Amino acid sequence: MPFNTLLTRKLGIKVPVVQGGMQWVGYAELAAAVSNAGGLGILTALTQPTPEDLRKEIRKCRAMTKNPFGVNLTLLPALVPPDYAAYAQVIIDEGIKIVETAGNNPGPVIQQLKKANIIVLHKCTTIRHAKSAIKLGVDFLSIDGFECAGHVGENDITNFILLSRARQELKVPFIASGGFADGQGLAAAMALGAEGINMGTRFMCTVEAPIHKNVKEAIVKADETDTALVMRRWTNTTRLFGNKVSKEALKVERESKTGEFSEIAPFVSGKRGREVFLTGDVDFGVWTAGQVIGMIHDIPTCAELLERIEKEAVQALDRVRSLHTATAQSKL
């Protein structure tokens, strides 16, 4: 029996699983594979160098799947920021119905998207930020626990607490992000009030993920302790795979006398991280990965992964239901 949550109904998907927007990973090949498997695939807008390149990628993805897919638009701190309004306009012009937003000061972009009747999922690491996003009119919140890859926020709140606080406080439906890789996690998230889950690192480790096989094999071999939290000194804490360069960056950060970001900048270059995905040298640059790497032990296709997650989630929910039934019967 297919899932029937607010997320599946609103987005037109079969399995309540959203593929996270990931820089240098969220291309058409992966997004289409996730959507074809019944989840929601996501293109990453800023992976494309220009808005017109994003238009081409959207059209490429549309040729690869007839199912719904979305676009991630993340607002990053930068001396010369991208033309976010132009990226958003391409998304609107191309008829995309679902956008995942993230980052600081998303108000103007969200307003632009909502005027076009686009469904907006906004990623938050705190309840305070979630409430601010609600005021902007978002349709869903993606609650990002401390376990997640990439920007974890500065509060270190894990999903067991954060999701329960979301259930208590928020009047807008939410999905759970950070620490999810299987159906048991999906069942747990729904038990805590979520309408579905968002997975990033788990989708990196699939056949269709357009990154080098060495990266996928490194994830399979890794333990949950093999990540590093870097850039906390500059209140931009980011969870990275614990390779040589991320550990060097952390050492510089801790030992720096000046506290100048320029000392660590060469280590955390995004260009070097992209080279990792292209060449397979997992120690060449930094790349994001969540603590969920300890739960990932294979490299399935997206179809195999989502079919497995759906089956595991149903089994987990049935098991909990049977425990309640057995308890009730024992009292008769």
Short mmCIF file of C-alpha atoms in Angstrom, two decimals:
data_model
loop_
_atom_site.label_atom_id
_atom_site.label_comp_id
_atom_site.label_asym_id
_atom_site.label_seq_id
_atom_site.Cartn_x
_atom_site.Cartn_y
_atom_site.Cartn_z
CA MET A 1 0.00 0.00 0.00
CA PRO A 2 1.50 3.38 -0.97
CA PHE A 3 2.12 6.03 1.66
CA ASN A 4 -0.52 8.70 2.13
CA THR A 5 0.99 11.70 3.90
CA LEU A 6 0.52 15.40 3.34
CA LEU A 7 3.91 15.41 1.59
CA THR A 8 3.02 12.64 -0.89
CA ARG A 9 -0.37 14.21 -1.63
CA LYS A 10 0.91 17.76 -2.05
CA LEU A 11 3.99 16.86 -4.13
CA GLY A 12 2.42 14.05 -6.13
CA ILE A 13 5.00 11.44 -5.10
CA LYS A 14 4.62 7.83 -3.92
CA VAL A 15 7.31 7.54 -1.23
CA PRO A 16 7.70 10.41 1.30
CA VAL A 17 11.41 10.83 0.62
CA VAL A 18 13.00 14.00 -0.75
CA GLN A 19 16.51 14.00 -2.20
CA GLY A 20 18.45 16.84 -0.63
CA GLY A 21 19.93 19.53 -2.81
CA MET A 22 23.69 18.91 -2.88
CA GLN A 23 26.35 21.06 -4.53
CA TRP A 24 28.09 19.22 -7.40
CA VAL A 25 25.78 16.22 -6.88
CA GLY A 26 22.24 17.43 -7.65
CA TYR A 27 22.33 16.98 -11.42
CA ALA A 28 19.57 15.67 -13.70
CA GLU A 29 20.86 12.08 -13.61
CA LEU A 30 20.30 11.75 -9.88
CA ALA A 31 17.15 13.88 -9.61
CA ALA A 32 15.43 11.97 -12.41
CA ALA A 33 16.39 8.60 -10.91
CA VAL A 34 14.93 9.56 -7.52
CA SER A 35 11.73 10.87 -9.09
CA ASN A 36 11.37 7.80 -11.30
CA ALA A 37 11.71 5.67 -8.16
CA GLY A 38 8.77 7.45 -6.51
CA GLY A 39 10.55 10.04 -4.37
CA LEU A 40 11.20 13.71 -5.10
CA GLY A 41 14.40 14.37 -7.02
CA ILE A 42 16.04 17.77 -6.58
CA LEU A 43 18.32 19.70 -8.94
CA THR A 44 20.81 22.02 -7.22
CA ALA A 45 20.53 25.45 -8.83
CA LEU A 46 23.95 26.83 -7.85
CA THR A 47 25.70 23.74 -9.22
CA GLN A 48 24.89 25.38 -12.55
CA PRO A 49 27.21 28.35 -13.30
CA THR A 50 24.44 30.56 -14.72
CA PRO A 51 20.64 30.74 -14.68
CA GLU A 52 20.60 29.71 -18.34
CA ASP A 53 22.61 26.61 -17.50
CA LEU A 54 20.00 25.80 -14.88
CA ARG A 55 17.32 26.11 -17.58
CA LYS A 56 19.17 23.51 -19.69
CA GLU A 57 19.49 21.17 -16.70
CA ILE A 58 15.78 21.48 -15.89
CA ARG A 59 14.91 20.58 -19.48
CA LYS A 60 17.36 17.69 -19.40
CA CYS A 61 15.77 16.35 -16.21
CA ARG A 62 12.27 16.75 -17.65
CA ALA A 63 13.33 14.60 -20.61
CA MET A 64 14.49 11.90 -18.17
CA THR A 65 11.40 11.70 -15.93
CA LYS A 66 7.68 12.31 -16.24
CA ASN A 67 7.34 12.49 -12.45
CA PRO A 68 7.55 15.62 -10.28
CA PHE A 69 11.00 16.98 -9.40
CA GLY A 70 12.15 20.17 -7.72
CA VAL A 71 15.04 22.60 -7.55
CA ASN A 72 17.15 23.59 -4.55
CA LEU A 73 18.08 27.27 -4.27
CA THR A 74 20.47 27.94 -1.37
CA LEU A 75 21.37 31.51 -0.40
CA LEU A 76 25.02 31.52 0.58
CA PRO A 77 27.12 34.27 2.20
CA ALA A 78 29.36 35.71 -0.50
CA LEU A 79 31.17 38.95 -1.32
CA VAL A 80 29.58 38.82 -4.76
CA PRO A 81 26.39 36.75 -4.41
CA PRO A 82 24.83 34.96 -7.38
CA ASP A 83 21.81 36.55 -9.04
CA TYR A 84 19.29 34.59 -6.99
CA ALA A 85 16.33 36.41 -8.52
CA ALA A 86 17.46 35.36 -12.00
CA TYR A 87 17.80 31.72 -10.93
CA ALA A 88 14.34 31.91 -9.34
CA GLN A 89 12.89 33.40 -12.51
CA VAL A 90 14.24 30.54 -14.61
CA ILE A 91 12.64 28.10 -12.14
CA ILE A 92 9.33 29.93 -12.55
CA ASP A 93 9.60 30.22 -16.33
CA GLU A 94 10.34 26.51 -16.68
CA GLY A 95 7.19 25.57 -14.77
CA ILE A 96 8.87 23.97 -11.75
CA LYS A 97 6.24 23.48 -9.04
CA ILE A 98 8.46 22.60 -6.05
CA VAL A 99 11.51 24.45 -4.69
CA GLU A 100 13.70 23.68 -1.68
CA THR A 101 15.17 26.86 -0.22
CA ALA A 102 17.90 27.25 2.38
CA GLY A 103 20.26 29.85 3.76
CA ASN A 104 20.06 33.38 5.12
CA ASN A 105 17.57 36.12 4.24
CA PRO A 106 15.43 34.00 1.91
CA GLY A 107 12.47 36.39 2.09
CA PRO A 108 12.75 38.03 -1.36
CA VAL A 109 13.29 34.72 -3.16
CA ILE A 110 10.47 32.97 -1.30
CA GLN A 111 8.15 35.87 -2.06
CA GLN A 112 9.10 35.66 -5.74
CA LEU A 113 8.42 31.90 -5.80
CA LYS A 114 5.14 32.10 -3.87
CA LYS A 115 3.77 34.71 -6.30
CA ALA A 116 4.15 32.00 -8.94
CA ASN A 117 2.25 29.49 -6.73
CA ILE A 118 5.32 27.32 -6.22
CA ILE A 119 5.42 24.91 -3.27
CA VAL A 120 8.34 25.94 -1.05
CA LEU A 121 10.19 23.63 1.34
CA HIS A 122 12.56 25.63 3.54
CA LYS A 123 15.43 24.06 5.48
CA CYS A 124 15.90 25.17 9.12
CA THR A 125 18.20 24.10 11.95
CA THR A 126 16.24 25.80 14.76
CA ILE A 127 12.60 26.31 15.70
CA ARG A 128 13.19 30.07 15.75
CA HIS A 129 14.26 30.07 12.11
CA ALA A 130 11.35 27.79 11.26
CA LYS A 131 8.87 30.28 12.72
CA SER A 132 10.46 33.06 10.69
CA ALA A 133 10.08 30.95 7.53
CA ILE A 134 6.42 30.31 8.34
CA LYS A 135 5.84 34.08 8.33
CA LEU A 136 7.25 34.12 4.79
CA GLY A 137 4.55 31.69 3.67
CA VAL A 138 6.50 28.46 3.13
CA ASP A 139 4.46 25.29 2.57
CA PHE A 140 6.74 22.78 4.29
CA LEU A 141 9.70 23.05 6.63
CA SER A 142 12.69 20.73 6.36
CA ILE A 143 13.91 20.38 9.93
CA ASP A 144 17.67 19.81 9.83
CA GLY A 145 19.16 18.04 12.83
CA PHE A 146 22.76 18.31 14.02
CA GLU A 147 23.50 14.91 12.44
CA CYS A 148 23.21 16.38 8.95
CA ALA A 149 25.89 17.02 6.36
CA GLY A 150 26.95 20.55 5.48
CA HIS A 151 25.71 23.53 7.49
CA VAL A 152 24.53 22.23 10.86
CA GLY A 153 23.79 25.58 12.53
CA GLU A 154 25.32 26.62 15.83
CA ASN A 155 22.96 24.99 18.35
CA ASP A 156 23.89 21.30 18.07
CA ILE A 157 20.33 20.01 18.48
CA THR A 158 19.85 16.44 17.29
CA ASN A 159 16.70 15.36 15.50
CA PHE A 160 15.18 13.44 18.39
CA ILE A 161 14.69 16.75 20.19
CA LEU A 162 14.35 19.05 17.20
CA LEU A 163 11.56 17.05 15.54
CA SER A 164 9.62 16.81 18.78
CA ARG A 165 9.95 20.55 19.29
CA ALA A 166 8.74 21.05 15.72
CA ARG A 167 5.72 18.86 16.45
CA GLN A 168 4.97 20.90 19.57
CA GLU A 169 5.49 24.37 18.14
CA LEU A 170 4.98 24.54 14.38
CA LYS A 171 1.70 25.02 12.57
CA VAL A 172 3.16 24.15 9.17
CA PRO A 173 3.91 20.55 8.12
CA PHE A 174 7.54 19.48 8.24
CA ILE A 175 9.89 16.79 7.00
CA ALA A 176 12.92 15.45 8.83
CA SER A 177 16.44 15.93 7.51
CA GLY A 178 19.78 14.69 8.86
CA GLY A 179 20.59 11.12 9.87
CA PHE A 180 18.21 9.25 7.57
CA ALA A 181 19.14 6.32 5.34
CA ASP A 182 16.52 3.60 5.78
CA GLY A 183 12.86 2.79 6.34
CA GLN A 184 13.22 2.50 10.09
CA GLY A 185 14.32 6.13 10.11
CA LEU A 186 11.35 7.11 7.95
CA ALA A 187 8.97 5.34 10.35
CA ALA A 188 10.62 7.02 13.35
CA ALA A 189 10.39 10.45 11.72
CA MET A 190 6.70 9.98 11.03
CA ALA A 191 6.15 8.82 14.61
CA LEU A 192 7.71 12.11 15.76
CA GLY A 193 5.33 14.13 13.59
CA ALA A 194 7.14 14.46 10.25
CA GLU A 195 5.38 14.01 6.90
CA GLY A 196 8.47 12.44 5.34
CA ILE A 197 12.26 12.63 5.26
CA ASN A 198 15.04 14.34 3.33
CA MET A 199 18.18 12.34 2.47
CA GLY A 200 21.42 13.70 1.07
CA THR A 201 24.41 11.54 1.95
CA ARG A 202 22.44 8.32 1.37
CA PHE A 203 21.63 9.40 -2.20
CA MET A 204 25.30 10.22 -2.82
CA CYS A 205 25.94 6.52 -2.36
CA THR A 206 23.71 5.28 -5.20
CA VAL A 207 24.51 4.03 -8.69
CA GLU A 208 23.04 7.13 -10.34
CA ALA A 209 24.81 9.73 -8.18
CA PRO A 210 27.10 11.55 -10.66
CA ILE A 211 30.22 11.37 -8.49
CA HIS A 212 33.31 9.15 -8.61
CA LYS A 213 32.94 5.58 -7.37
CA ASN A 214 35.84 6.11 -4.93
CA VAL A 215 33.71 8.62 -3.00
CA LYS A 216 30.85 6.14 -2.76
CA GLU A 217 33.19 3.39 -1.60
CA ALA A 218 34.68 5.74 1.03
CA ILE A 219 31.17 6.33 2.39
CA VAL A 220 30.49 2.58 2.54
CA LYS A 221 33.72 1.99 4.48
CA ALA A 222 33.20 4.89 6.89
CA ASP A 223 31.92 4.87 10.46
CA GLU A 224 29.53 7.38 11.98
CA THR A 225 32.53 9.00 13.72
CA ASP A 226 34.28 9.78 10.42
CA THR A 227 33.07 13.37 10.01
CA ALA A 228 34.60 16.68 11.10
CA LEU A 229 32.95 19.92 12.22
CA VAL A 230 34.86 22.80 10.66
CA MET A 231 34.48 26.62 10.71
CA ARG A 232 32.77 26.86 14.09
CA ARG A 233 35.16 29.68 14.93
CA TRP A 234 33.41 31.81 12.30
CA THR A 235 29.87 30.67 13.25
CA ASN A 236 29.58 28.83 9.95
CA THR A 237 29.87 25.30 11.32
CA THR A 238 29.95 22.71 8.56
CA ARG A 239 30.02 18.91 8.82
CA LEU A 240 32.52 17.41 6.37
CA PHE A 241 33.83 13.97 5.62
CA GLY A 242 36.77 13.40 7.95
CA ASN A 243 39.54 13.17 5.37
CA LYS A 244 43.09 14.52 5.50
CA VAL A 245 42.27 18.04 4.31
CA SER A 246 39.29 18.55 6.63
CA LYS A 247 41.45 17.46 9.57
CA GLU A 248 44.20 19.84 8.47
CA ALA A 249 41.62 22.64 8.24
CA LEU A 250 40.39 21.85 11.73
CA LYS A 251 43.96 21.90 13.08
CA VAL A 252 44.60 25.33 11.51
CA GLU A 253 41.29 26.61 12.89
CA ARG A 254 42.12 25.48 16.43
CA GLU A 255 45.71 26.65 16.45
CA SER A 256 45.38 29.96 14.60
CA LYS A 257 46.54 32.94 16.67
CA THR A 258 44.91 35.55 14.46
CA GLY A 259 41.56 33.90 13.82
CA GLU A 260 41.66 35.11 10.22
CA PHE A 261 39.46 33.08 7.90
CA SER A 262 42.08 33.50 5.17
CA GLU A 263 44.23 30.93 6.99
CA ILE A 264 41.67 28.19 6.52
CA ALA A 265 40.21 29.30 3.18
CA PRO A 266 42.60 27.27 0.96
CA PHE A 267 41.58 24.09 2.78
CA VAL A 268 37.81 24.54 2.42
CA SER A 269 37.77 25.56 -1.25
CA GLY A 270 34.65 24.42 -3.05
CA LYS A 271 36.62 23.97 -6.26
CA ARG A 272 38.88 21.43 -4.59
CA GLY A 273 35.81 19.64 -3.27
CA ARG A 274 34.38 19.40 -6.76
CA GLU A 275 37.62 17.81 -7.97
CA VAL A 276 37.12 15.04 -5.40
CA PHE A 277 33.84 14.09 -7.06
CA LEU A 278 35.38 14.22 -10.54
CA THR A 279 38.73 12.47 -9.96
CA GLY A 280 37.99 10.21 -7.01
CA ASP A 281 40.88 11.46 -4.87
CA VAL A 282 38.89 11.58 -1.63
CA ASP A 283 41.65 13.51 0.20
CA PHE A 284 42.13 16.27 -2.39
CA GLY A 285 39.52 18.63 -0.94
CA VAL A 286 36.71 18.89 1.56
CA TRP A 287 33.29 17.39 0.87
CA THR A 288 30.18 17.20 2.99
CA ALA A 289 28.87 14.01 4.57
CA GLY A 290 26.54 13.37 7.48
CA GLN A 291 26.95 11.05 10.45
CA VAL A 292 24.62 8.72 8.57
CA ILE A 293 27.69 7.42 6.70
CA GLY A 294 27.98 4.83 9.46
CA MET A 295 24.63 3.35 8.38
CA ILE A 296 25.42 3.07 4.68
CA HIS A 297 26.81 -0.29 3.57
CA ASP A 298 26.03 -0.59 -0.15
CA ILE A 299 25.62 1.29 -3.44
CA PRO A 300 22.12 0.48 -4.75
CA THR A 301 20.19 2.08 -7.56
CA CYS A 302 17.72 4.75 -6.45
CA ALA A 303 14.88 2.39 -7.35
CA GLU A 304 16.31 -0.39 -5.19
CA LEU A 305 16.93 2.03 -2.32
CA LEU A 306 13.45 3.55 -2.26
CA GLU A 307 11.75 0.17 -2.66
CA ARG A 308 13.77 -1.06 0.32
CA ILE A 309 12.99 2.02 2.39
CA GLU A 310 9.28 1.70 1.69
CA LYS A 311 9.29 -1.97 2.69
CA GLU A 312 11.34 -1.35 5.86
CA ALA A 313 9.12 1.55 6.93
CA VAL A 314 5.94 -0.51 6.53
CA GLN A 315 7.49 -3.38 8.48
CA ALA A 316 8.63 -1.02 11.26
CA LEU A 317 5.21 0.61 11.53
CA ASP A 318 3.50 -2.82 11.53
CA ARG A 319 5.84 -4.01 14.29
CA VAL A 320 4.96 -1.05 16.51
CA ARG A 321 1.27 -1.52 15.77
CA SER A 322 1.51 -5.22 16.67
CA LEU A 323 3.12 -4.36 20.01
CA HIS A 324 0.14 -2.18 20.86
CA THR A 325 -2.30 -4.87 19.70
CA ALA A 326 -0.51 -7.53 21.76
CA THR A 327 -0.62 -5.29 24.84
CA ALA A 328 -4.33 -4.62 24.36
CA GLN A 329 -5.11 -8.32 23.92
CA SER A 330 -3.12 -9.27 27.02
CA LYS A 331 -5.43 -7.10 29.10
CA LEU A 332 -8.56 -8.92 27.91
#
